[in-house]
């Protein structure tokens, strides 16, 4: 794992690559799937065994919270395995103090579950997570019967707070997802614990790819929900999660950094075990690369992305509401396209680990790249980025995304590369191995 305070990205671009053999990469398990699977396992009745688990800051915080709640777990980091003995929706301890770090999934999923159980739970988070919104979920929990008590040193609608939970007091709720789809995912996952048919209605707009993942994983663990129009879900009563042996998919979000190397460096890239039938929305990023001039195909070993035949890739206009984690990735390679790139539908990423729209435009502008920032997106114009120390804002995706820029523009240095431990703690080691294989 990178421990240095900066990482100087090696400049390796050649005007035309003659490499025909694909660069092969492996990525860890999906953070989104890992943390959903951990909660579903805890809610099931019996022991679930999870394979291919991601071990990172976020998942370790989730696991530690489960242990603090009294769950029996068995953890094998080397083998990427975890077993969790669930208690059918009950928490072993009726009072606990939990720290979720900067893990948005842990923050939202555990809060929803514990807020609708029975007990007293003191919830806290990192300074970064304390700045991120929680009000839509906390307001919904209040309507459902939970007393949410802000801490003296906190702000209403943010961490830290105490949940005084008394179960479900009604069987329907509306939740606004403008700032995060995790609010809806969290309520959907715990809705089957109501004891009655439960209706969850959606307010606001947000890309629904993560909701589709949540619904599919609920079904994989034995709970089915029904859509009632475009803006509501019905969870029929009488369902409970079942324990199971579960394989976590590779992290498509992580894979996209390597796929982006294909047009950037003019090389074919394959990430092993990543397929187009993945339930992760970020697989859409591969289709965006196709719009830019790449070719992509599914192979038994994984999706293979090949660069444009003439080495030139195009600027495009893309709605990235369904794969917003890759907005930084696209922005980082956009200066090297042959025309401007416009990214739309990503207003909500202003409320993530950093204000990602502002951060991207600020860092590209420091490099001399012209950017136009909008409330829900940005436009990046072509140009050669100048040398720069990239501030990462304790945001793993800023560090990983801008590592790509330096491969084609000399003098790019990433500040605080260790922030990648949130989801991909050895990213820069893997990144360097890939670069070494390209240049040898």
Short mmCIF file of C-alpha atoms in Angstrom, two decimals:
data_model
loop_
_atom_site.label_atom_id
_atom_site.label_comp_id
_atom_site.label_asym_id
_atom_site.label_seq_id
_atom_site.Cartn_x
_atom_site.Cartn_y
_atom_site.Cartn_z
CA UNK A 1 0.00 0.00 0.00
CA UNK A 2 1.26 3.49 -0.89
CA UNK A 3 2.36 5.36 2.25
CA UNK A 4 4.22 8.30 0.66
CA UNK A 5 2.60 11.74 0.74
CA UNK A 6 2.79 12.11 -3.06
CA UNK A 7 2.99 9.93 -6.14
CA UNK A 8 4.69 11.18 -9.30
CA UNK A 9 2.82 9.70 -12.24
CA UNK A 10 5.22 8.25 -14.84
CA UNK A 11 4.86 9.92 -18.24
CA UNK A 12 4.79 7.07 -20.76
CA UNK A 13 2.74 8.26 -23.74
CA UNK A 14 3.93 7.36 -27.20
CA UNK A 15 2.24 8.85 -30.27
CA UNK A 16 1.33 5.44 -31.65
CA UNK A 17 1.48 2.18 -29.73
CA UNK A 18 2.33 -0.99 -31.63
CA UNK A 19 1.18 -3.22 -28.80
CA UNK A 20 -1.41 -5.79 -29.86
CA UNK A 21 -1.33 -8.03 -26.77
CA UNK A 22 -3.81 -6.77 -24.18
CA UNK A 23 -2.68 -5.43 -20.87
CA UNK A 24 -4.33 -7.64 -18.24
CA UNK A 25 -5.48 -6.32 -14.88
CA UNK A 26 -7.14 -7.69 -11.76
CA UNK A 27 -9.26 -5.56 -9.45
CA UNK A 28 -10.63 -6.22 -5.95
CA UNK A 29 -14.24 -6.99 -5.13
CA UNK A 30 -16.93 -4.37 -5.50
CA UNK A 31 -17.34 -2.02 -2.55
CA UNK A 32 -21.02 -1.49 -3.32
CA UNK A 33 -21.74 -5.21 -3.50
CA UNK A 34 -19.53 -6.08 -0.51
CA UNK A 35 -21.28 -3.69 1.87
CA UNK A 36 -24.76 -4.60 0.64
CA UNK A 37 -23.91 -8.28 1.07
CA UNK A 38 -22.64 -7.67 4.62
CA UNK A 39 -25.92 -6.06 5.64
CA UNK A 40 -28.07 -8.67 3.89
CA UNK A 41 -26.07 -11.42 5.61
CA UNK A 42 -26.60 -9.74 8.99
CA UNK A 43 -30.36 -9.54 8.32
CA UNK A 44 -30.65 -13.19 7.26
CA UNK A 45 -31.47 -16.03 9.66
CA UNK A 46 -28.27 -18.11 9.80
CA UNK A 47 -24.73 -18.01 8.48
CA UNK A 48 -23.83 -16.52 5.09
CA UNK A 49 -20.40 -17.01 3.54
CA UNK A 50 -19.16 -14.24 1.26
CA UNK A 51 -16.35 -14.80 -1.27
CA UNK A 52 -14.34 -12.19 -3.19
CA UNK A 53 -14.94 -9.60 -0.47
CA UNK A 54 -13.31 -6.18 -0.78
CA UNK A 55 -11.14 -5.29 2.19
CA UNK A 56 -10.74 -1.51 2.37
CA UNK A 57 -11.41 1.28 4.85
CA UNK A 58 -15.12 1.29 3.97
CA UNK A 59 -15.70 -2.44 4.31
CA UNK A 60 -13.59 -2.68 7.46
CA UNK A 61 -15.70 0.05 9.06
CA UNK A 62 -18.83 -1.89 8.11
CA UNK A 63 -17.44 -5.12 9.52
CA UNK A 64 -16.31 -3.40 12.70
CA UNK A 65 -19.81 -1.98 13.20
CA UNK A 66 -21.29 -5.46 12.87
CA UNK A 67 -18.86 -6.73 15.51
CA UNK A 68 -19.66 -3.78 17.79
CA UNK A 69 -23.32 -4.75 17.47
CA UNK A 70 -22.45 -8.25 18.70
CA UNK A 71 -22.58 -10.24 15.47
CA UNK A 72 -20.56 -13.40 15.12
CA UNK A 73 -18.20 -13.01 12.15
CA UNK A 74 -15.27 -14.91 10.70
CA UNK A 75 -12.86 -12.86 8.58
CA UNK A 76 -10.14 -14.12 6.24
CA UNK A 77 -8.59 -11.10 4.53
CA UNK A 78 -5.96 -13.12 2.67
CA UNK A 79 -8.65 -15.36 1.19
CA UNK A 80 -11.09 -12.43 0.68
CA UNK A 81 -13.74 -14.31 2.68
CA UNK A 82 -16.18 -13.31 5.41
CA UNK A 83 -18.90 -15.26 7.18
CA UNK A 84 -21.66 -13.55 9.14
CA UNK A 85 -24.20 -15.25 11.39
CA UNK A 86 -27.41 -13.29 11.00
CA UNK A 87 -30.28 -13.15 13.45
CA UNK A 88 -33.23 -12.63 11.12
CA UNK A 89 -33.18 -8.84 11.28
CA UNK A 90 -32.48 -8.39 14.99
CA UNK A 91 -29.37 -6.70 16.36
CA UNK A 92 -27.66 -8.70 19.12
CA UNK A 93 -27.17 -5.59 21.28
CA UNK A 94 -29.96 -3.14 22.11
CA UNK A 95 -27.48 -0.32 22.68
CA UNK A 96 -24.18 0.40 20.95
CA UNK A 97 -21.88 3.19 19.82
CA UNK A 98 -20.84 2.88 16.19
CA UNK A 99 -18.28 4.73 14.06
CA UNK A 100 -18.76 4.44 10.30
CA UNK A 101 -15.68 6.40 9.20
CA UNK A 102 -16.15 7.84 5.71
CA UNK A 103 -18.17 4.89 4.42
CA UNK A 104 -21.37 6.23 2.88
CA UNK A 105 -22.89 2.77 2.53
CA UNK A 106 -22.25 1.93 6.18
CA UNK A 107 -23.54 5.36 7.22
CA UNK A 108 -26.82 5.11 5.33
CA UNK A 109 -27.52 1.35 5.47
CA UNK A 110 -26.78 0.85 9.17
CA UNK A 111 -28.65 4.02 10.13
CA UNK A 112 -31.79 2.86 8.30
CA UNK A 113 -31.69 -0.61 9.80
CA UNK A 114 -30.92 0.44 13.37
CA UNK A 115 -33.37 3.35 13.20
CA UNK A 116 -36.18 0.90 12.44
CA UNK A 117 -35.14 -1.79 14.91
CA UNK A 118 -35.49 -1.48 18.68
CA UNK A 119 -32.76 0.03 20.79
CA UNK A 120 -30.52 3.04 21.32
CA UNK A 121 -27.65 3.54 18.90
CA UNK A 122 -25.07 6.33 19.03
CA UNK A 123 -23.78 7.02 15.52
CA UNK A 124 -20.63 8.93 14.56
CA UNK A 125 -18.46 9.34 11.48
CA UNK A 126 -15.32 10.96 10.10
CA UNK A 127 -15.16 14.71 9.54
CA UNK A 128 -15.65 14.03 5.83
CA UNK A 129 -18.80 11.95 6.42
CA UNK A 130 -20.07 14.53 8.93
CA UNK A 131 -20.23 17.00 6.04
CA UNK A 132 -22.22 14.68 3.79
CA UNK A 133 -26.05 14.82 3.81
CA UNK A 134 -28.17 12.54 5.97
CA UNK A 135 -31.31 14.64 6.41
CA UNK A 136 -33.54 12.89 3.82
CA UNK A 137 -32.96 9.52 5.49
CA UNK A 138 -33.19 10.85 9.05
CA UNK A 139 -36.42 12.67 8.20
CA UNK A 140 -37.87 9.45 6.79
CA UNK A 141 -36.86 7.52 9.91
CA UNK A 142 -38.51 10.20 12.05
CA UNK A 143 -41.76 9.78 10.13
CA UNK A 144 -41.55 6.02 10.60
CA UNK A 145 -41.24 6.30 14.38
CA UNK A 146 -37.55 6.71 15.23
CA UNK A 147 -36.47 9.57 17.48
CA UNK A 148 -33.31 11.09 16.00
CA UNK A 149 -31.37 13.15 18.55
CA UNK A 150 -28.57 15.36 17.12
CA UNK A 151 -25.39 15.45 19.18
CA UNK A 152 -24.47 18.66 20.93
CA UNK A 153 -21.39 19.05 18.72
CA UNK A 154 -23.22 18.15 15.50
CA UNK A 155 -25.53 19.74 12.94
CA UNK A 156 -29.10 18.69 12.42
CA UNK A 157 -29.34 16.32 9.49
CA UNK A 158 -25.71 15.23 9.79
CA UNK A 159 -23.56 12.92 11.87
CA UNK A 160 -23.21 12.52 14.85
CA UNK A 161 -26.62 11.62 16.28
CA UNK A 162 -28.41 9.08 18.46
CA UNK A 163 -31.18 6.81 17.23
CA UNK A 164 -33.88 5.87 19.74
CA UNK A 165 -35.56 3.17 17.73
CA UNK A 166 -38.97 1.66 18.41
CA UNK A 167 -39.64 -0.27 15.21
CA UNK A 168 -41.98 0.70 12.37
CA UNK A 169 -44.92 2.93 13.27
CA UNK A 170 -46.31 3.07 9.71
CA UNK A 171 -46.00 1.08 6.52
CA UNK A 172 -45.20 3.67 3.88
CA UNK A 173 -42.65 6.43 3.37
CA UNK A 174 -41.37 8.92 0.80
CA UNK A 175 -37.66 9.68 0.50
CA UNK A 176 -35.81 12.29 -1.53
CA UNK A 177 -32.82 10.91 -3.42
CA UNK A 178 -31.50 14.07 -5.08
CA UNK A 179 -28.29 13.91 -3.02
CA UNK A 180 -27.87 10.13 -2.75
CA UNK A 181 -29.57 6.97 -4.00
CA UNK A 182 -28.25 5.25 -0.86
CA UNK A 183 -31.20 6.67 1.11
CA UNK A 184 -33.59 4.69 -1.07
CA UNK A 185 -31.42 1.56 -1.12
CA UNK A 186 -31.20 1.63 2.66
CA UNK A 187 -34.96 1.85 3.15
CA UNK A 188 -35.66 -0.81 0.54
CA UNK A 189 -33.28 -3.28 2.19
CA UNK A 190 -34.91 -2.96 5.62
CA UNK A 191 -38.50 -2.63 4.37
CA UNK A 192 -39.20 -6.35 4.70
CA UNK A 193 -38.73 -6.05 8.48
CA UNK A 194 -41.91 -3.97 8.81
CA UNK A 195 -44.23 -6.96 9.26
CA UNK A 196 -46.77 -5.47 6.82
CA UNK A 197 -46.80 -4.64 3.14
CA UNK A 198 -44.48 -1.63 2.88
CA UNK A 199 -44.48 1.08 0.21
CA UNK A 200 -41.43 3.21 -0.50
CA UNK A 201 -42.02 6.25 -2.72
CA UNK A 202 -39.30 8.24 -4.50
CA UNK A 203 -38.95 12.00 -4.52
CA UNK A 204 -36.31 13.77 -6.58
CA UNK A 205 -34.17 12.37 -9.35
CA UNK A 206 -31.05 10.28 -9.40
CA UNK A 207 -29.48 7.62 -11.58
CA UNK A 208 -31.15 4.33 -10.68
CA UNK A 209 -28.34 1.88 -11.43
CA UNK A 210 -27.46 1.41 -7.76
CA UNK A 211 -31.14 0.89 -6.93
CA UNK A 212 -31.28 -1.87 -9.54
CA UNK A 213 -28.26 -3.45 -7.85
CA UNK A 214 -29.97 -3.25 -4.45
CA UNK A 215 -33.19 -4.83 -5.75
CA UNK A 216 -31.31 -7.66 -7.46
CA UNK A 217 -29.24 -8.42 -4.36
CA UNK A 218 -32.35 -8.42 -2.16
CA UNK A 219 -33.80 -11.01 -4.52
CA UNK A 220 -30.60 -13.05 -4.37
CA UNK A 221 -31.01 -13.22 -0.59
CA UNK A 222 -34.70 -14.13 -0.84
CA UNK A 223 -36.75 -10.91 -0.67
CA UNK A 224 -38.68 -9.72 -3.72
CA UNK A 225 -40.16 -6.28 -4.21
CA UNK A 226 -42.60 -4.97 -6.79
CA UNK A 227 -42.56 -1.71 -8.72
CA UNK A 228 -45.83 0.20 -8.48
CA UNK A 229 -45.31 2.73 -11.25
CA UNK A 230 -42.08 4.62 -11.88
CA UNK A 231 -41.89 6.26 -8.47
CA UNK A 232 -42.71 3.59 -5.88
CA UNK A 233 -41.80 0.11 -4.66
CA UNK A 234 -43.96 -2.36 -2.74
CA UNK A 235 -42.37 -4.89 -0.40
CA UNK A 236 -44.94 -7.62 0.33
CA UNK A 237 -45.15 -8.78 3.93
CA UNK A 238 -44.03 -12.20 5.14
CA UNK A 239 -40.57 -12.27 3.53
CA UNK A 240 -37.24 -12.79 5.27
CA UNK A 241 -33.67 -12.86 4.02
CA UNK A 242 -32.12 -16.30 3.65
CA UNK A 243 -28.45 -17.08 4.37
CA UNK A 244 -26.41 -18.08 1.38
CA UNK A 245 -22.96 -18.55 -0.08
CA UNK A 246 -22.34 -15.46 -2.15
CA UNK A 247 -19.68 -14.43 -4.70
CA UNK A 248 -18.92 -10.71 -4.82
CA UNK A 249 -18.30 -9.37 -8.33
CA UNK A 250 -15.02 -7.60 -9.17
CA UNK A 251 -15.25 -3.83 -8.75
CA UNK A 252 -16.22 -2.37 -12.13
CA UNK A 253 -15.58 1.13 -10.76
CA UNK A 254 -11.95 0.17 -10.22
CA UNK A 255 -11.74 -1.57 -13.58
CA UNK A 256 -12.71 1.62 -15.40
CA UNK A 257 -9.41 3.34 -14.54
CA UNK A 258 -7.59 0.63 -16.47
CA UNK A 259 -10.09 0.62 -19.33
CA UNK A 260 -9.53 4.37 -19.71
CA UNK A 261 -5.86 3.64 -20.43
CA UNK A 262 -6.88 2.09 -23.77
CA UNK A 263 -7.73 5.29 -25.67
CA UNK A 264 -5.29 7.31 -23.60
CA UNK A 265 -2.24 5.18 -24.45
CA UNK A 266 -3.44 3.39 -27.58
CA UNK A 267 -3.33 -0.09 -26.05
CA UNK A 268 -5.85 -2.93 -25.66
CA UNK A 269 -6.88 -3.56 -22.04
CA UNK A 270 -8.73 -6.44 -20.41
CA UNK A 271 -9.82 -6.60 -16.78
CA UNK A 272 -10.26 -10.19 -15.73
CA UNK A 273 -13.73 -11.41 -14.71
CA UNK A 274 -15.50 -8.12 -15.52
CA UNK A 275 -18.43 -8.82 -17.88
CA UNK A 276 -21.16 -6.76 -19.53
CA UNK A 277 -23.83 -8.60 -17.52
CA UNK A 278 -22.47 -7.09 -14.30
CA UNK A 279 -25.13 -5.57 -12.08
CA UNK A 280 -22.83 -2.57 -11.45
CA UNK A 281 -23.88 0.55 -13.30
CA UNK A 282 -20.30 1.65 -13.98
CA UNK A 283 -20.10 -0.92 -16.77
CA UNK A 284 -21.81 1.83 -18.78
CA UNK A 285 -18.45 3.61 -18.84
CA UNK A 286 -17.19 1.02 -21.32
CA UNK A 287 -20.03 2.05 -23.64
CA UNK A 288 -18.92 5.67 -23.24
CA UNK A 289 -15.43 4.65 -24.37
CA UNK A 290 -17.03 3.06 -27.42
CA UNK A 291 -18.72 6.38 -28.22
CA UNK A 292 -15.27 7.98 -28.06
CA UNK A 293 -13.99 5.58 -30.72
CA UNK A 294 -12.89 2.47 -28.80
CA UNK A 295 -14.05 -1.09 -29.50
CA UNK A 296 -15.23 -3.33 -26.66
CA UNK A 297 -16.20 -6.98 -26.57
CA UNK A 298 -17.04 -9.57 -23.95
CA UNK A 299 -14.57 -12.43 -23.77
CA UNK A 300 -14.59 -15.43 -21.40
CA UNK A 301 -11.71 -13.83 -19.48
CA UNK A 302 -13.35 -10.40 -19.20
CA UNK A 303 -14.31 -7.34 -21.23
CA UNK A 304 -11.61 -6.34 -23.73
CA UNK A 305 -11.37 -2.67 -24.72
CA UNK A 306 -9.31 -1.77 -27.81
CA UNK A 307 -8.25 1.78 -28.74
CA UNK A 308 -9.48 3.71 -31.78
CA UNK A 309 -7.69 2.39 -34.89
CA UNK A 310 -6.22 5.79 -35.76
CA UNK A 311 -5.20 6.56 -32.17
CA UNK A 312 -7.57 9.54 -31.95
CA UNK A 313 -10.50 9.54 -29.55
CA UNK A 314 -13.42 11.93 -29.63
CA UNK A 315 -15.00 14.31 -27.21
CA UNK A 316 -18.63 13.45 -26.49
CA UNK A 317 -21.67 14.58 -24.54
CA UNK A 318 -22.59 12.02 -21.90
CA UNK A 319 -25.32 11.70 -19.29
CA UNK A 320 -23.42 10.01 -16.48
CA UNK A 321 -26.23 9.87 -13.92
CA UNK A 322 -26.06 6.07 -14.06
CA UNK A 323 -22.27 5.83 -13.69
CA UNK A 324 -21.39 9.04 -11.87
CA UNK A 325 -18.37 7.54 -10.08
CA UNK A 326 -16.67 7.62 -13.48
CA UNK A 327 -17.25 11.33 -14.13
CA UNK A 328 -13.78 12.07 -12.77
CA UNK A 329 -12.28 9.31 -14.93
CA UNK A 330 -13.81 10.75 -18.09
CA UNK A 331 -12.83 14.30 -17.11
CA UNK A 332 -9.22 13.20 -16.49
CA UNK A 333 -8.77 11.88 -20.04
CA UNK A 334 -11.01 14.46 -21.75
CA UNK A 335 -8.22 17.03 -22.42
CA UNK A 336 -6.65 14.56 -24.86
CA UNK A 337 -9.81 14.11 -26.96
CA UNK A 338 -10.15 15.85 -30.32
CA UNK A 339 -13.13 17.97 -29.25
CA UNK A 340 -14.83 19.17 -26.03
CA UNK A 341 -16.36 16.65 -23.64
CA UNK A 342 -19.55 17.53 -21.79
CA UNK A 343 -20.68 15.56 -18.73
CA UNK A 344 -24.29 15.94 -17.54
CA UNK A 345 -26.57 14.49 -14.86
CA UNK A 346 -24.10 14.50 -11.97
CA UNK A 347 -25.32 17.23 -9.60
CA UNK A 348 -25.35 14.76 -6.71
CA UNK A 349 -21.57 14.22 -6.85
CA UNK A 350 -21.15 17.64 -5.28
CA UNK A 351 -22.23 15.97 -2.01
CA UNK A 352 -19.85 13.00 -2.07
CA UNK A 353 -16.34 12.68 -0.61
CA UNK A 354 -15.66 16.10 -2.13
CA UNK A 355 -17.57 18.52 -4.33
CA UNK A 356 -16.34 16.51 -7.27
CA UNK A 357 -17.49 18.88 -10.02
CA UNK A 358 -15.76 21.85 -8.42
CA UNK A 359 -12.67 19.79 -7.54
CA UNK A 360 -12.22 18.47 -11.10
CA UNK A 361 -12.61 21.90 -12.68
CA UNK A 362 -10.25 23.45 -10.14
CA UNK A 363 -7.50 20.88 -10.72
CA UNK A 364 -7.80 20.89 -14.51
CA UNK A 365 -7.75 24.70 -14.53
CA UNK A 366 -4.50 24.62 -12.55
CA UNK A 367 -3.09 22.56 -15.43
CA UNK A 368 -4.18 25.16 -17.96
CA UNK A 369 -7.20 23.23 -19.24
CA UNK A 370 -10.33 25.27 -19.95
CA UNK A 371 -13.36 23.99 -18.05
CA UNK A 372 -16.92 25.22 -17.81
CA UNK A 373 -18.58 24.28 -14.54
CA UNK A 374 -22.35 23.91 -14.22
CA UNK A 375 -24.56 22.90 -11.32
CA UNK A 376 -25.11 19.41 -12.74
CA UNK A 377 -22.00 18.90 -14.84
CA UNK A 378 -19.05 20.35 -16.72
CA UNK A 379 -17.43 20.77 -20.11
CA UNK A 380 -13.72 20.08 -20.61
CA UNK A 381 -11.93 21.48 -23.64
CA UNK A 382 -8.96 19.83 -25.38
CA UNK A 383 -5.45 20.91 -24.45
CA UNK A 384 -2.13 19.70 -23.06
CA UNK A 385 -2.19 19.71 -19.25
CA UNK A 386 0.80 21.38 -17.64
CA UNK A 387 2.73 20.10 -14.62
CA UNK A 388 0.71 20.23 -11.43
CA UNK A 389 0.36 18.88 -7.92
CA UNK A 390 -3.16 17.44 -7.90
CA UNK A 391 -5.00 18.07 -4.66
CA UNK A 392 -7.17 15.04 -3.90
CA UNK A 393 -9.43 16.41 -1.14
CA UNK A 394 -9.24 13.08 0.73
CA UNK A 395 -11.23 11.67 -2.21
CA UNK A 396 -10.08 8.33 -3.56
CA UNK A 397 -11.64 8.92 -6.98
CA UNK A 398 -9.75 12.19 -7.48
CA UNK A 399 -6.49 10.34 -6.81
CA UNK A 400 -7.25 7.39 -9.07
CA UNK A 401 -8.82 9.45 -11.86
CA UNK A 402 -6.03 12.01 -12.19
CA UNK A 403 -3.38 9.29 -12.17
CA UNK A 404 -4.47 8.77 -15.78
CA UNK A 405 -3.77 12.35 -16.81
CA UNK A 406 -0.12 12.05 -15.87
CA UNK A 407 0.45 9.07 -18.15
CA UNK A 408 0.12 11.38 -21.15
CA UNK A 409 1.26 14.68 -19.67
CA UNK A 410 4.58 14.99 -17.79
CA UNK A 411 4.86 16.50 -14.34
CA UNK A 412 1.59 15.37 -12.76
CA UNK A 413 1.96 14.55 -9.06
CA UNK A 414 -0.84 13.10 -6.94
CA UNK A 415 -1.10 14.42 -3.39
CA UNK A 416 -2.11 11.97 -0.64
CA UNK A 417 -2.29 8.83 -2.81
CA UNK A 418 -3.03 6.83 0.34
CA UNK A 419 -6.62 8.12 0.30
CA UNK A 420 -7.30 5.22 -2.12
CA UNK A 421 -7.41 2.89 0.87
CA UNK A 422 -11.11 3.81 1.11
CA UNK A 423 -11.92 1.37 -1.72
CA UNK A 424 -8.73 0.15 -3.46
CA UNK A 425 -5.87 0.34 -1.01
CA UNK A 426 -3.16 -0.99 -3.34
CA UNK A 427 -4.34 0.92 -6.41
CA UNK A 428 -1.04 2.66 -7.05
CA UNK A 429 0.92 -0.57 -6.68
CA UNK A 430 -1.35 -2.22 -9.27
CA UNK A 431 -1.20 0.94 -11.40
CA UNK A 432 2.62 0.88 -11.34
CA UNK A 433 2.68 -2.82 -12.25
CA UNK A 434 0.49 -2.09 -15.28
CA UNK A 435 2.75 0.78 -16.33
CA UNK A 436 5.83 -1.39 -15.92
CA UNK A 437 4.25 -4.02 -18.18
CA UNK A 438 3.49 -1.36 -20.82
CA UNK A 439 7.01 0.06 -20.84
CA UNK A 440 9.12 -3.07 -20.58
#
